[in-house]
mmCIF file of C-alpha atoms in Angstrom:
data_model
loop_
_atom_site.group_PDB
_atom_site.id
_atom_site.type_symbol
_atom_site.label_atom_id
_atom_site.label_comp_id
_atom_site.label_asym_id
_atom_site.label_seq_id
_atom_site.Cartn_x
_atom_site.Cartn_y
_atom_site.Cartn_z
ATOM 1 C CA UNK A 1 -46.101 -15.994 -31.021
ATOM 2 C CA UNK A 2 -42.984 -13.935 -31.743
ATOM 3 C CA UNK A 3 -45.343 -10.614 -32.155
ATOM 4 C CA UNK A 4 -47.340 -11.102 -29.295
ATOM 5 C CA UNK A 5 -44.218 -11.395 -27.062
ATOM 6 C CA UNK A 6 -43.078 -8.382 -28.914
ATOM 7 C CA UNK A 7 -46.114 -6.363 -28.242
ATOM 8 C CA UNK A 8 -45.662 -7.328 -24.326
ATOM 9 C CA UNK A 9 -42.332 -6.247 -24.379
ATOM 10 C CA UNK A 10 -43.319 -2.921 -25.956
ATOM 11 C CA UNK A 11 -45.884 -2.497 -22.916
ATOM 12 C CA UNK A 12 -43.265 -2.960 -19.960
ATOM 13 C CA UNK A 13 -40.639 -0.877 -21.396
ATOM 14 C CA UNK A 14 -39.817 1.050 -18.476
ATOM 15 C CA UNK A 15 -39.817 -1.858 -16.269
ATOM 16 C CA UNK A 16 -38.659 -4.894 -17.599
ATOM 17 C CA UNK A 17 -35.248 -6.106 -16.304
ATOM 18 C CA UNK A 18 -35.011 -9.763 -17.798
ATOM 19 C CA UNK A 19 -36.444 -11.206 -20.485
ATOM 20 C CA UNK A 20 -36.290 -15.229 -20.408
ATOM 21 C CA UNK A 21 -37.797 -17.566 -23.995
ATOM 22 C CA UNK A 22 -35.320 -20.035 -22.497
ATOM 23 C CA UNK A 23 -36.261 -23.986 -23.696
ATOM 24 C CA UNK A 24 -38.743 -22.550 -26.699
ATOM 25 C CA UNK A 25 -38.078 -25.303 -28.988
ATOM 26 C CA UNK A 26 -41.178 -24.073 -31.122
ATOM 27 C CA UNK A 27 -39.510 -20.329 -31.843
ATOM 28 C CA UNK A 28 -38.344 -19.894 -35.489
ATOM 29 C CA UNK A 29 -36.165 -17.318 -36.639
ATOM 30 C CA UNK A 30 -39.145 -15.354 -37.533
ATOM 31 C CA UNK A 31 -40.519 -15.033 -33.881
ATOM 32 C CA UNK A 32 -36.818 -14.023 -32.937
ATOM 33 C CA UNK A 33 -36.521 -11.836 -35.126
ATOM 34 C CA UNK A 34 -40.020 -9.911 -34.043
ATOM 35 C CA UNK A 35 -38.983 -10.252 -30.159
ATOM 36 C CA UNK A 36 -35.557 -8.952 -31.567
ATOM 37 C CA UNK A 37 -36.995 -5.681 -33.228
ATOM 38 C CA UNK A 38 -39.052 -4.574 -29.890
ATOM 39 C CA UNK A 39 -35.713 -4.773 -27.756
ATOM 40 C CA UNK A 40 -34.374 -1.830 -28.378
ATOM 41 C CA UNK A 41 -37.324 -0.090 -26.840
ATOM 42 C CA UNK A 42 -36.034 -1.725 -23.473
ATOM 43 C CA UNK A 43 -32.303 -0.473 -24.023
ATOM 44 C CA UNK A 44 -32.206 1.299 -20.728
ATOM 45 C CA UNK A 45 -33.914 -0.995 -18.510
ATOM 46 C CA UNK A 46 -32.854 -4.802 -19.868
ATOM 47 C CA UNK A 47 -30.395 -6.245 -17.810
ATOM 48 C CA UNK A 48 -30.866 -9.945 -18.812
ATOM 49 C CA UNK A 49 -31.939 -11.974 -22.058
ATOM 50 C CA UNK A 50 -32.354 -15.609 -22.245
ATOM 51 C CA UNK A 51 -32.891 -17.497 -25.186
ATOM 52 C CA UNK A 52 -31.134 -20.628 -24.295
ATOM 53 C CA UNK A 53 -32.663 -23.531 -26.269
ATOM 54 C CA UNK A 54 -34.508 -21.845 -28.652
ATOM 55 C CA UNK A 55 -32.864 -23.172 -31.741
ATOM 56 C CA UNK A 56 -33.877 -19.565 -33.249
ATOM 57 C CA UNK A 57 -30.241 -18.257 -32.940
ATOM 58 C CA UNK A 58 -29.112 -19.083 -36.237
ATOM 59 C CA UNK A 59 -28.460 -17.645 -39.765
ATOM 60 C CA UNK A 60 -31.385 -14.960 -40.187
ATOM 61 C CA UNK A 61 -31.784 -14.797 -36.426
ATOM 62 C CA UNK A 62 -28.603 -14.418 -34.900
ATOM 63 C CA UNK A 63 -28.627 -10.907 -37.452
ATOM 64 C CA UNK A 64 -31.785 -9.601 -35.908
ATOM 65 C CA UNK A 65 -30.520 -10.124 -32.741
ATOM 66 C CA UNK A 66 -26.977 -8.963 -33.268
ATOM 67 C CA UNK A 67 -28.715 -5.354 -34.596
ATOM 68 C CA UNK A 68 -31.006 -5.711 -31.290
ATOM 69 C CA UNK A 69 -27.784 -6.263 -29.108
ATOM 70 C CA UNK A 70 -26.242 -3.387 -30.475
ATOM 71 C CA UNK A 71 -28.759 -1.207 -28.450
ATOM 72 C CA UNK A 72 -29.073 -2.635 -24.870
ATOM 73 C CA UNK A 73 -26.977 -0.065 -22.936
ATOM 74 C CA UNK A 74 -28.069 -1.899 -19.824
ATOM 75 C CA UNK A 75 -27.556 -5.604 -20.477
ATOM 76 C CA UNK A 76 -25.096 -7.223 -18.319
ATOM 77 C CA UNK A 77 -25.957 -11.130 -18.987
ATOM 78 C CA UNK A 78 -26.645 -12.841 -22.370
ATOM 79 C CA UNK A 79 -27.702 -16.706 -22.770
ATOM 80 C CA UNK A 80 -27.946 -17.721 -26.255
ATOM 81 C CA UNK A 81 -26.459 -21.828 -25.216
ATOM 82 C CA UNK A 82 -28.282 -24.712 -26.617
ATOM 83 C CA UNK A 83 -28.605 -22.985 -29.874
ATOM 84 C CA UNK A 84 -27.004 -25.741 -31.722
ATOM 85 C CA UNK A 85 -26.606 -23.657 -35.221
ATOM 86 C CA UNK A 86 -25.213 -20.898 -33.741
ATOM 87 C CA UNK A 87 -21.659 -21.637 -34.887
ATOM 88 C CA UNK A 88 -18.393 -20.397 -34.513
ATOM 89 C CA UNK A 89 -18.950 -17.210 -36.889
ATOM 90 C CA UNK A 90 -22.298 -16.810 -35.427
ATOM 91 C CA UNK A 91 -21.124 -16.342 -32.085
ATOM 92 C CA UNK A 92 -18.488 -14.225 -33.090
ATOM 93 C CA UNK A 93 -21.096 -11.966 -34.230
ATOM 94 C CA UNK A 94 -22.829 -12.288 -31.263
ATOM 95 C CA UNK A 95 -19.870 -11.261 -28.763
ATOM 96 C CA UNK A 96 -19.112 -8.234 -30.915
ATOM 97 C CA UNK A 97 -22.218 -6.787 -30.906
ATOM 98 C CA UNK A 98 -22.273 -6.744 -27.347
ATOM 99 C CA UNK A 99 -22.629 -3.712 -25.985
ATOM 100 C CA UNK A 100 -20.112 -2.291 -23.544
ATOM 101 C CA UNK A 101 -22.247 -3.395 -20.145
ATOM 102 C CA UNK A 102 -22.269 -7.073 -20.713
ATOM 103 C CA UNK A 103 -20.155 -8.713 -18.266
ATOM 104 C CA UNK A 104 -21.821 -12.983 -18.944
ATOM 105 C CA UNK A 105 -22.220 -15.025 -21.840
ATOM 106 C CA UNK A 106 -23.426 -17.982 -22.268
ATOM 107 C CA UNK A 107 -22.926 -19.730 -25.614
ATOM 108 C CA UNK A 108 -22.272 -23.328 -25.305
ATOM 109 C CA UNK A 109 -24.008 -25.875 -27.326
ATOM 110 C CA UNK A 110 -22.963 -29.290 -28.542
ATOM 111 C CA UNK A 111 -23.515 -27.602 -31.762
ATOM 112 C CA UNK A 112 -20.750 -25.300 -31.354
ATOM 113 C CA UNK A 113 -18.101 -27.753 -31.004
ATOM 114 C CA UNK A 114 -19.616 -29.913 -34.476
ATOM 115 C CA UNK A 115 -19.744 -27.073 -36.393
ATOM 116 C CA UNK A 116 -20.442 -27.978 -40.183
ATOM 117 C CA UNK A 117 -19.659 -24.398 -41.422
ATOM 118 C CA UNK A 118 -15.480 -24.868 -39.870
ATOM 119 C CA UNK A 119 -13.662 -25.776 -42.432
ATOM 120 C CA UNK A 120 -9.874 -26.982 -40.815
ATOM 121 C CA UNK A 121 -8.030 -27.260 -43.663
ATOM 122 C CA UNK A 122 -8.628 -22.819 -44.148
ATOM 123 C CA UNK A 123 -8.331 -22.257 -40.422
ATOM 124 C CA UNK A 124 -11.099 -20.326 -40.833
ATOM 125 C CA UNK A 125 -14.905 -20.520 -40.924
ATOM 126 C CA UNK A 126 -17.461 -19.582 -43.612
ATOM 127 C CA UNK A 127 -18.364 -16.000 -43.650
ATOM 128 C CA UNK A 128 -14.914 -14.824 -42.549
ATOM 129 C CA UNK A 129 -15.312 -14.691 -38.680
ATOM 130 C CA UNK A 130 -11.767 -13.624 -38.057
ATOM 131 C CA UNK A 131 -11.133 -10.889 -36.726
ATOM 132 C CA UNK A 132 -14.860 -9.423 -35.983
ATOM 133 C CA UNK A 133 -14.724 -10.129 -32.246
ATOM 134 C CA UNK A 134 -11.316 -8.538 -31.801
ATOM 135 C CA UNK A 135 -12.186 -5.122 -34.224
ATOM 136 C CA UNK A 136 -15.496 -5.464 -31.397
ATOM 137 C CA UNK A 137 -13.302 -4.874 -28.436
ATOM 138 C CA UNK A 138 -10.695 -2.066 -29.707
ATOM 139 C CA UNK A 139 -13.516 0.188 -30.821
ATOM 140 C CA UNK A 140 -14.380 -0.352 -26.996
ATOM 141 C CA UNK A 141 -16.950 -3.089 -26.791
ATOM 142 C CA UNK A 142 -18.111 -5.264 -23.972
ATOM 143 C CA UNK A 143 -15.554 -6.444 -21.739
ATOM 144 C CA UNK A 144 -17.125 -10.062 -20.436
ATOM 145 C CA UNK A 145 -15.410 -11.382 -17.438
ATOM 146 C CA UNK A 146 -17.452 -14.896 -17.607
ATOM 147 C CA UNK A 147 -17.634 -16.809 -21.058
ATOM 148 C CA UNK A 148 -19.458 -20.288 -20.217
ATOM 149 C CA UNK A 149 -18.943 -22.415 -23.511
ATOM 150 C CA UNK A 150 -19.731 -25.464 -21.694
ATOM 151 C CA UNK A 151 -21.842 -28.275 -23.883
ATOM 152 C CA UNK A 152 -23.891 -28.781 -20.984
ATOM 153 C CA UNK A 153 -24.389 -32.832 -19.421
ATOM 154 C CA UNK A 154 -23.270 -34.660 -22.172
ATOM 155 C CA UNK A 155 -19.854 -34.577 -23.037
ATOM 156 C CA UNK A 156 -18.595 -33.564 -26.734
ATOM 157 C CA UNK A 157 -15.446 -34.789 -28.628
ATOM 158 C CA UNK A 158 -14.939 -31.028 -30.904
ATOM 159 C CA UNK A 159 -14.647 -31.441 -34.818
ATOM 160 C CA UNK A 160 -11.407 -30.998 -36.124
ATOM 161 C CA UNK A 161 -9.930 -27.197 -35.311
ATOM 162 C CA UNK A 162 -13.290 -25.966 -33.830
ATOM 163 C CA UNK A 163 -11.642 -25.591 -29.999
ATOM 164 C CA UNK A 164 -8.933 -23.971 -31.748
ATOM 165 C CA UNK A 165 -11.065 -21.611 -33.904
ATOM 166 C CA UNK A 166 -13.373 -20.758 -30.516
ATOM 167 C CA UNK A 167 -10.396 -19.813 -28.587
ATOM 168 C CA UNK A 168 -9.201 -17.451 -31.523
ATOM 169 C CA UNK A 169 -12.254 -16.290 -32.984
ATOM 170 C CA UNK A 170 -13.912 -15.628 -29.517
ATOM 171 C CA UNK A 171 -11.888 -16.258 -26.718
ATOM 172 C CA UNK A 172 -8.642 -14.507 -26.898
ATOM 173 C CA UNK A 173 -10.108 -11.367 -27.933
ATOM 174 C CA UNK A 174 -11.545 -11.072 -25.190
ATOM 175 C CA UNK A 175 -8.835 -12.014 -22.942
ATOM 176 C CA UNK A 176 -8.005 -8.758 -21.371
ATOM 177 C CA UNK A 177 -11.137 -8.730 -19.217
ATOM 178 C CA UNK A 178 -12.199 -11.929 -19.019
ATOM 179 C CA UNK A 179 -12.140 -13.665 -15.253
ATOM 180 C CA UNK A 180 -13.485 -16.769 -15.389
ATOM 181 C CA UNK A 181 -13.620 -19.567 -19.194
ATOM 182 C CA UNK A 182 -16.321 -23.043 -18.935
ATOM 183 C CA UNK A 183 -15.606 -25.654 -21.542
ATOM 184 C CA UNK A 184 -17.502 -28.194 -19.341
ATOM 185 C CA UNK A 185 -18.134 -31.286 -21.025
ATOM 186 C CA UNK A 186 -15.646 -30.288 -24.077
ATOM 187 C CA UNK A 187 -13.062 -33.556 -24.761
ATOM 188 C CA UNK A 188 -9.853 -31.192 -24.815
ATOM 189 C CA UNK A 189 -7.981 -34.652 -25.538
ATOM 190 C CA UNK A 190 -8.831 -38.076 -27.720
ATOM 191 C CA UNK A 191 -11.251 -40.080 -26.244
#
């Protein structure tokens, strides 16, 4: 239960470093959204969030967790993989609300690369991504040194333009700081 989590989150603020809901199939965007509006009350002390596999990172909740992001001064690592509706846009969202302290991301997702929102034809995808990840890092957000965008153990062949449209949208933005890139398990050619 999103507001029970959020309650016990409330109640360690002080002392909780890492929060993991990795592999919670059963969280909706309403539980994220709950565990999202207690964060902030860890913004000094979270160094690590988790919520790899949660399917919960999508439309309503990627927004309450881009507004919690905001306000982690601490965090250094962010997981948000396996959230197959996540996007392109989404996780351009995502990366520029990071705040300055983040140095890992991890955003891969089979979904990611079959994105239904990308429309190729544009070169763009729906709700106007472009642009918000790059605006993100010249007002001085997070400079990320390890973006894993792998698809994890089964391997993906992208949609038309989405490889292209994650290496504009979110890759090359932030370029200037970033060490090490995972597409693991991404077809880069035909099959």
């Amino acid at each position: 239960d999103g507001a029970a989590l959020a309650e016990l989150c409330r109640s360690l603020a002080g002392s909780l470093r890492f929060v993991d809901l990795s592999d919670n199939p059963g969280m909706d965007v309403r539980g994220l959204a709950a565990v999202a509006a207690a964060l902030p009350c860890l913004r000094q002390t979270l160094l690590g969030l988790s919520l790899r596999g949660t399917g919960a990172v999508r439309g309503a909740g990627t927004a309450a967790l881009t507004a919690a992001l905001e306000q982690l001064d601490a965090l250094e690592e962010l997981d948000v993989s396996g959230n197959d509706g996540l996007g392109v846009a989404g996780l351009a969202r995502v990366v520029a609300a990071l705040p300055r302290s983040v140095r890992v991301v991890r955003a891969g997702s089979r979904g990611l690369y079959q994105d239904a929102a990308w429309r190729p034809a544009q070169g763009a995808c729906l709700g106007n991504a472009s642009g918000i990840v790059e605006a993100a890092v010249r007002r001085g957000g997070a400079r990320v040194e390890t973006l894993d965008l792998s698809t994890g153990v089964d391997p993906v062949c992208p949609a038309a333009g989405i490889v292209e449209a994650v290496m504009r949208e979110v890759v090359a933005p932030l370029a200037p700081g970033l060490e090490r890139l995972s597409l693991a398990g991404v077809q880069l050619s035909g099959p």
